[in-house]
Structures are given as C-alpha cells and as structure tokens.
Amino acid sequence: MNPDHYQFEISINLHPSEGELTVLFSGEGSPKPGHKVGPSVHDYYLIHTVLSGEGVFVSEGRKYLCQAGDSFLIMPGSLFSYESDRRTPWQYVWVAVQGDGASRLLKEAGFSQEKPVLKGADPWALHSFYRRIKHSFKQSPFPELESLEASGWLRLLIHRLGLASRDLRDTAAQHSEMIDRQVEQAKRWISLQYHQQLGISQMASSLGYHRAHFSKAFKERTGLSPKQYLMKIRMDKAKELLESRVLTIDEVSSSVGFNDALYFSKQFRNWCGQSPSEYRSGFMR
C-alpha cells in the first residue's frame, strides 16, 4: 500500500508498442488529504479523471479546480503539479499514453495546452473504461495482445471524453455541426454511389431529415441542391471517362448512373454545352 493513499492500484504494460497509440500504465487511487505530486514534468501523456472529491491541478502556472467528472491532461514536457483537497480529498483513475497519434487523438477529444481540463462527464461511466484498460494486463501469456486490447479501450475512453466535452457546448452550435456533418455524409455518399440510382428522398430519410429540410440545408452549405450536386459529380466523372478514350458513350453513360445513353447525352449537353462525342473529339485534338 502506498503510504500517501488510502487505496492505490496500478497495472503496467509489459510490452508497449511503438504504434500510433499505446498505454504505458493505468491505475486508480484515493490520496490522503493534501497529498501533492510535483512540480514535475513527464515525457508521456497522463490523463486523470476525478471520480469523487476534489483537488487542484496546476499546468504551466495555471490552476484548475477539479471535481467529480473532470479529467485533466498532463502533456509531455509541461510543468505540472496536483494536490488533493484537505477536506474532500479526491479519488481518481489515470492512464499514461504515448505514440505518434496521441497528440492528435487527444486534441480531437478537446484537450489542448490552453484547455488541459475537460469537465462534466459521468465519472463512473468513464471509470468502466479505465478498469478495462487496467485489467487488460497480466491476463494472458501474450503481452503484445494485451497491449493491443488496452489501446482499443483507450480509444473508446478518449471517444467518451470527447463526447462529454461536446455535450456542454451551445445547443444551437451542436445542431449546426450536426447538419454540417450530415451534409458531408451526403456529399460523401453521392461521391461514392453516383453510379447507382440515387433517390434524394431516400438519402434524406436515411440521414434523418425530411426531403425539403435536407435539400435546404444542403444548398445552404454547398450552393447546389442535392440533385444538382449529384449531376455535377456524374458529369465530372463522365468527363474523366471520356478523356480516357477507352469506353464507348454507352459504357460511360452506364458508368455514371444513366440507363439511357440518349438521356445521358442530352444531360451532358445541357451541362457542358457539348455532346459527349463532341467533348471527346475536342479533347483528342
């Protein structure tokens, strides 16, 4: 038992990889009142989540009061300290992280040098992910697989931290971001499925929108209606195929989602001012 803690548990990764994201160790503790760590620096990322009680975290000279549901991040090379409250000492869990992708993933969750604390999460929901990480180790004779399992649970923990930080933001901003995301999904869907018989109503329904509302949001963000955007993607792809001089007009038509080559040729002329054959001839000169 650590003499500075009422409870102290730690599990260490015996086979840390050099991949994108690796757990070095994970633990849980209940420090005694006034217990302090630092000032110090680490050469890895260290996340703490407060389960109960409170304490003060100091990063690069800035103080943060942390309570249940708050998570604070110690960054490599940053001067830090933290201290348990003398009246209501905290209980916390932690995980140490390294890897080329750690900085990016933690930033995506909402952490930064200017914002090393994320607030407002359900501490016991997060606790379950920390426990999964900690229990990944010493479970088998294959430490490299244990390391892989721990990194998987770590990704889920970071994901949950990111969701919690976003839940605290302005509702209108969240709604706008959700629409942005759905429009991007629709654009991606069209760019991948343009050769299929796509229905705008079906697309809107699958994204959870009424067609009229979806079409309005799509046009506000792209300048084109979904139907116009689909036609643009098809015509741009048709140009690429015509320039390749390999496929026939019928084959180009079918490849970009038109069952009728005459109808395709009419739409191509309307869009480009030339028939497919004229476009190909002009490109070949």
Coordinates of C-alpha atoms in Angstrom, one line a residue:
M1 CA 0.0 0.0 0.0
N2 CA 1.3 3.5 -0.9
P3 CA 1.5 5.4 2.4
D4 CA 0.2 8.6 0.8
H5 CA -3.0 6.8 -0.3
Y6 CA -5.9 5.0 1.2
Q7 CA -6.1 3.0 -2.0
F8 CA -3.5 2.6 -4.7
E9 CA -3.6 0.2 -7.7
I10 CA -1.5 0.2 -10.9
S11 CA -1.1 -2.1 -13.9
I12 CA 1.9 -1.7 -16.2
N13 CA 2.1 -2.6 -19.9
L14 CA 5.0 -5.1 -20.2
H15 CA 5.1 -4.9 -24.0
P16 CA 4.4 -1.3 -25.1
S17 CA 4.5 -1.0 -28.8
E18 CA 5.7 1.9 -30.9
G19 CA 2.4 2.4 -32.7
E20 CA 0.0 5.3 -33.0
L21 CA -1.4 5.0 -29.5
T22 CA 0.0 2.9 -26.6
V23 CA -0.9 2.5 -23.0
L24 CA 2.1 2.6 -20.7
F25 CA 0.3 2.1 -17.4
S26 CA -3.0 2.6 -15.7
G27 CA -4.2 2.9 -12.2
E28 CA -6.6 4.1 -9.5
G29 CA -6.0 5.8 -6.2
S30 CA -7.5 7.6 -3.2
P31 CA -4.9 10.0 -2.0
K32 CA -4.9 11.3 1.6
P33 CA -5.9 14.9 2.2
G34 CA -3.4 17.4 1.0
H35 CA -1.4 14.8 -0.9
K36 CA 0.6 16.6 -3.6
V37 CA 2.5 15.5 -6.8
G38 CA 5.1 17.8 -8.4
P39 CA 6.1 20.3 -9.6
S40 CA 7.4 17.9 -12.2
V41 CA 7.5 17.0 -15.9
H42 CA 6.8 13.8 -17.8
D43 CA 7.8 12.6 -21.2
Y44 CA 4.4 11.0 -21.9
Y45 CA 0.7 12.0 -21.7
L46 CA -1.1 11.3 -18.5
I47 CA -4.8 11.5 -18.2
H48 CA -6.6 11.7 -14.8
T49 CA -10.3 11.5 -14.2
V50 CA -11.7 12.5 -10.8
L51 CA -14.3 10.0 -9.5
S52 CA -15.2 11.8 -6.3
G53 CA -14.0 14.6 -4.1
E54 CA -11.9 17.5 -5.4
G55 CA -8.4 18.9 -5.8
V56 CA -6.3 21.4 -7.7
F57 CA -4.4 20.7 -10.9
V58 CA -1.7 23.2 -12.0
S59 CA -0.4 23.2 -15.5
E60 CA 2.2 25.8 -16.7
G61 CA 1.4 28.1 -13.8
R62 CA -2.4 28.0 -14.3
K63 CA -4.7 26.5 -11.6
Y64 CA -7.8 24.4 -12.2
L65 CA -10.2 23.2 -9.5
C66 CA -11.2 19.7 -10.5
Q67 CA -14.2 17.8 -9.2
A68 CA -16.0 14.5 -9.9
G69 CA -16.4 14.1 -13.7
D70 CA -13.5 16.3 -14.6
S71 CA -10.5 15.0 -16.5
F72 CA -7.1 16.7 -16.6
L73 CA -4.3 16.0 -19.0
I74 CA -0.5 16.3 -18.3
M75 CA 1.3 16.8 -21.5
P76 CA 4.9 15.8 -22.3
G77 CA 7.4 18.4 -21.2
S78 CA 4.8 20.6 -19.4
L79 CA 5.5 21.6 -15.8
F80 CA 2.6 20.4 -13.6
S81 CA 1.5 19.6 -10.1
Y82 CA -1.7 18.5 -8.5
E83 CA -2.9 18.3 -4.9
S84 CA -5.8 16.6 -3.1
D85 CA -8.2 18.8 -1.2
R86 CA -7.7 18.8 2.5
R87 CA -11.4 18.5 3.4
T88 CA -12.8 16.4 0.5
P89 CA -9.8 14.5 -1.0
W90 CA -10.3 13.2 -4.4
Q91 CA -10.4 9.7 -5.8
Y92 CA -9.1 9.4 -9.3
V93 CA -8.1 7.0 -12.1
W94 CA -5.3 7.5 -14.6
V95 CA -3.8 6.3 -17.7
A96 CA -0.4 7.1 -19.3
V97 CA -0.2 7.3 -23.1
Q98 CA 2.4 7.6 -25.8
G99 CA 2.5 7.2 -29.5
D100 CA 2.6 9.2 -32.7
G101 CA -1.1 9.7 -32.8
A102 CA -1.7 10.5 -29.1
S103 CA -1.5 14.3 -29.6
R104 CA -4.0 14.3 -32.5
L105 CA -6.5 12.0 -30.8
L106 CA -6.4 13.9 -27.5
K107 CA -6.8 17.2 -29.4
E108 CA -9.8 15.7 -31.2
A109 CA -11.3 14.9 -27.8
G110 CA -11.0 18.5 -26.8
F111 CA -7.7 18.7 -24.9
S112 CA -5.1 21.4 -25.6
Q113 CA -2.3 23.3 -24.0
E114 CA -4.8 26.1 -23.3
K115 CA -7.5 23.7 -22.2
P116 CA -6.0 20.8 -20.3
V117 CA -9.2 20.0 -18.3
L118 CA -12.4 18.6 -19.7
K119 CA -15.4 18.9 -17.4
G120 CA -18.8 17.4 -16.9
A121 CA -18.6 13.8 -17.8
D122 CA -20.2 10.9 -15.9
P123 CA -17.2 9.8 -13.8
W124 CA -18.4 6.2 -13.2
A125 CA -19.1 5.7 -16.9
L126 CA -15.5 6.7 -17.6
H127 CA -14.4 4.5 -14.7
S128 CA -15.5 1.4 -16.5
F129 CA -13.2 2.2 -19.4
Y130 CA -10.2 2.8 -17.1
R131 CA -10.9 -0.5 -15.4
R132 CA -11.0 -2.3 -18.8
I133 CA -7.6 -0.7 -19.6
K134 CA -6.1 -1.7 -16.3
H135 CA -7.5 -5.3 -16.5
S136 CA -6.1 -5.8 -20.0
F137 CA -2.7 -6.5 -18.5
K138 CA -1.5 -9.8 -16.9
Q139 CA -4.4 -11.7 -18.3
S140 CA -2.6 -14.0 -20.7
P141 CA 0.9 -15.2 -21.8
F142 CA 0.7 -12.8 -24.8
P143 CA 1.6 -9.3 -23.6
E144 CA 1.6 -7.9 -27.1
L145 CA -2.0 -8.8 -27.5
E146 CA -2.8 -7.3 -24.0
S147 CA -1.2 -4.1 -25.2
L148 CA -3.4 -4.1 -28.3
E149 CA -6.5 -4.7 -26.2
A150 CA -5.6 -1.8 -23.8
S151 CA -5.1 0.6 -26.7
G152 CA -8.5 -0.3 -28.0
W153 CA -10.2 0.5 -24.7
L154 CA -8.1 3.7 -24.6
R155 CA -9.5 4.8 -27.9
L156 CA -13.0 4.3 -26.5
L157 CA -12.1 6.3 -23.4
I158 CA -10.9 9.2 -25.5
H159 CA -14.0 9.0 -27.6
R160 CA -16.2 9.2 -24.5
L161 CA -14.2 12.1 -23.1
G162 CA -14.7 13.9 -26.5
L163 CA -18.5 13.3 -26.4
A164 CA -18.8 14.6 -22.9
S165 CA -16.9 17.8 -23.7
R166 CA -19.1 18.4 -26.7
D167 CA -22.3 17.9 -24.7
L168 CA -21.5 21.0 -22.7
R169 CA -21.4 23.3 -25.8
D170 CA -24.2 25.5 -27.0
T171 CA -27.2 23.6 -28.3
A172 CA -27.5 25.7 -31.4
A173 CA -23.8 25.2 -32.3
Q174 CA -24.2 21.4 -31.8
H175 CA -27.2 21.4 -34.1
S176 CA -25.3 23.4 -36.8
E177 CA -22.4 21.0 -36.5
M178 CA -24.7 18.0 -36.8
I179 CA -26.2 19.4 -40.0
D180 CA -22.7 20.1 -41.4
R181 CA -21.8 16.5 -40.7
Q182 CA -25.0 15.2 -42.3
V183 CA -24.3 17.3 -45.4
E184 CA -20.8 16.0 -45.6
Q185 CA -22.1 12.4 -45.2
A186 CA -24.5 13.1 -48.1
K187 CA -21.7 14.5 -50.3
R188 CA -19.6 11.5 -49.5
W189 CA -22.4 9.1 -50.2
I190 CA -23.0 10.8 -53.6
S191 CA -19.3 10.7 -54.5
L192 CA -19.2 7.0 -53.8
Q193 CA -22.6 6.0 -55.2
Y194 CA -23.1 8.3 -58.1
H195 CA -23.3 5.3 -60.5
Q196 CA -26.4 4.0 -58.6
Q197 CA -30.0 5.1 -59.0
L198 CA -29.9 7.5 -56.0
G199 CA -33.1 8.9 -54.7
I200 CA -32.9 12.3 -52.9
S201 CA -35.9 11.4 -50.6
Q202 CA -34.3 8.1 -49.7
M203 CA -31.0 9.8 -48.9
A204 CA -32.7 12.4 -46.8
S205 CA -34.6 9.8 -44.9
S206 CA -31.5 7.7 -44.1
L207 CA -29.9 10.8 -42.7
G208 CA -33.0 11.6 -40.5
Y209 CA -34.4 14.6 -42.5
H210 CA -37.5 15.5 -44.4
R211 CA -36.5 16.0 -48.0
A212 CA -37.4 19.7 -48.1
H213 CA -35.4 20.4 -44.9
F214 CA -32.5 18.3 -46.1
S215 CA -32.4 20.0 -49.6
K216 CA -32.5 23.5 -48.0
A217 CA -29.6 22.6 -45.6
F218 CA -27.6 21.0 -48.4
K219 CA -28.0 24.0 -50.7
E220 CA -27.1 26.5 -48.0
R221 CA -23.8 24.7 -47.4
T222 CA -22.8 23.8 -51.0
G223 CA -24.6 26.3 -53.2
L224 CA -26.3 23.4 -55.1
S225 CA -29.3 21.2 -54.5
P226 CA -28.7 17.5 -53.8
K227 CA -29.9 16.8 -57.3
Q228 CA -27.6 19.4 -58.9
Y229 CA -24.7 18.1 -56.8
L230 CA -25.3 14.6 -58.0
M231 CA -25.5 15.7 -61.6
K232 CA -22.2 17.7 -61.1
I233 CA -20.4 14.6 -59.8
R234 CA -21.8 12.5 -62.6
M235 CA -20.8 15.0 -65.3
D236 CA -17.3 15.5 -63.8
K237 CA -16.8 11.7 -63.8
A238 CA -18.2 11.4 -67.3
K239 CA -15.6 13.9 -68.5
E240 CA -12.8 11.9 -66.9
L241 CA -14.1 8.7 -68.6
L242 CA -14.5 10.4 -72.0
E243 CA -11.0 11.8 -71.7
S244 CA -9.6 8.3 -71.2
R245 CA -10.8 7.3 -74.7
V246 CA -11.3 3.7 -73.6
L247 CA -15.1 3.4 -73.0
T248 CA -17.9 3.8 -75.5
I249 CA -20.6 6.5 -74.9
D250 CA -23.0 3.8 -73.8
E251 CA -20.4 2.5 -71.3
V252 CA -19.7 6.0 -70.0
S253 CA -23.4 6.6 -69.6
S254 CA -23.9 3.4 -67.6
S255 CA -20.8 4.0 -65.5
V256 CA -22.1 7.3 -64.2
G257 CA -25.6 6.2 -63.4
F258 CA -27.6 6.6 -66.6
N259 CA -29.5 3.6 -68.0
D260 CA -30.4 5.6 -71.2
A261 CA -27.4 6.8 -73.3
L262 CA -29.6 9.3 -75.2
Y263 CA -30.8 10.8 -72.0
F264 CA -27.2 10.9 -70.7
S265 CA -26.1 12.7 -73.9
K266 CA -28.9 15.3 -73.5
Q267 CA -28.0 16.0 -69.9
F268 CA -24.3 16.2 -70.8
R269 CA -25.0 18.8 -73.5
N270 CA -27.2 20.8 -71.1
W271 CA -24.4 20.7 -68.5
C272 CA -21.3 21.1 -70.7
G273 CA -22.6 22.8 -73.9
Q274 CA -21.4 19.9 -76.0
S275 CA -22.4 16.3 -76.7
P276 CA -20.2 13.6 -75.2
S277 CA -18.8 12.8 -78.7
E278 CA -18.0 16.5 -79.3
Y279 CA -16.3 16.8 -75.9
R280 CA -14.2 13.7 -76.6
S281 CA -13.3 14.9 -80.1
G282 CA -12.3 18.3 -78.7
F283 CA -10.1 16.7 -76.0
M284 CA -8.4 14.5 -78.5
R285 CA -7.3 17.3 -80.9

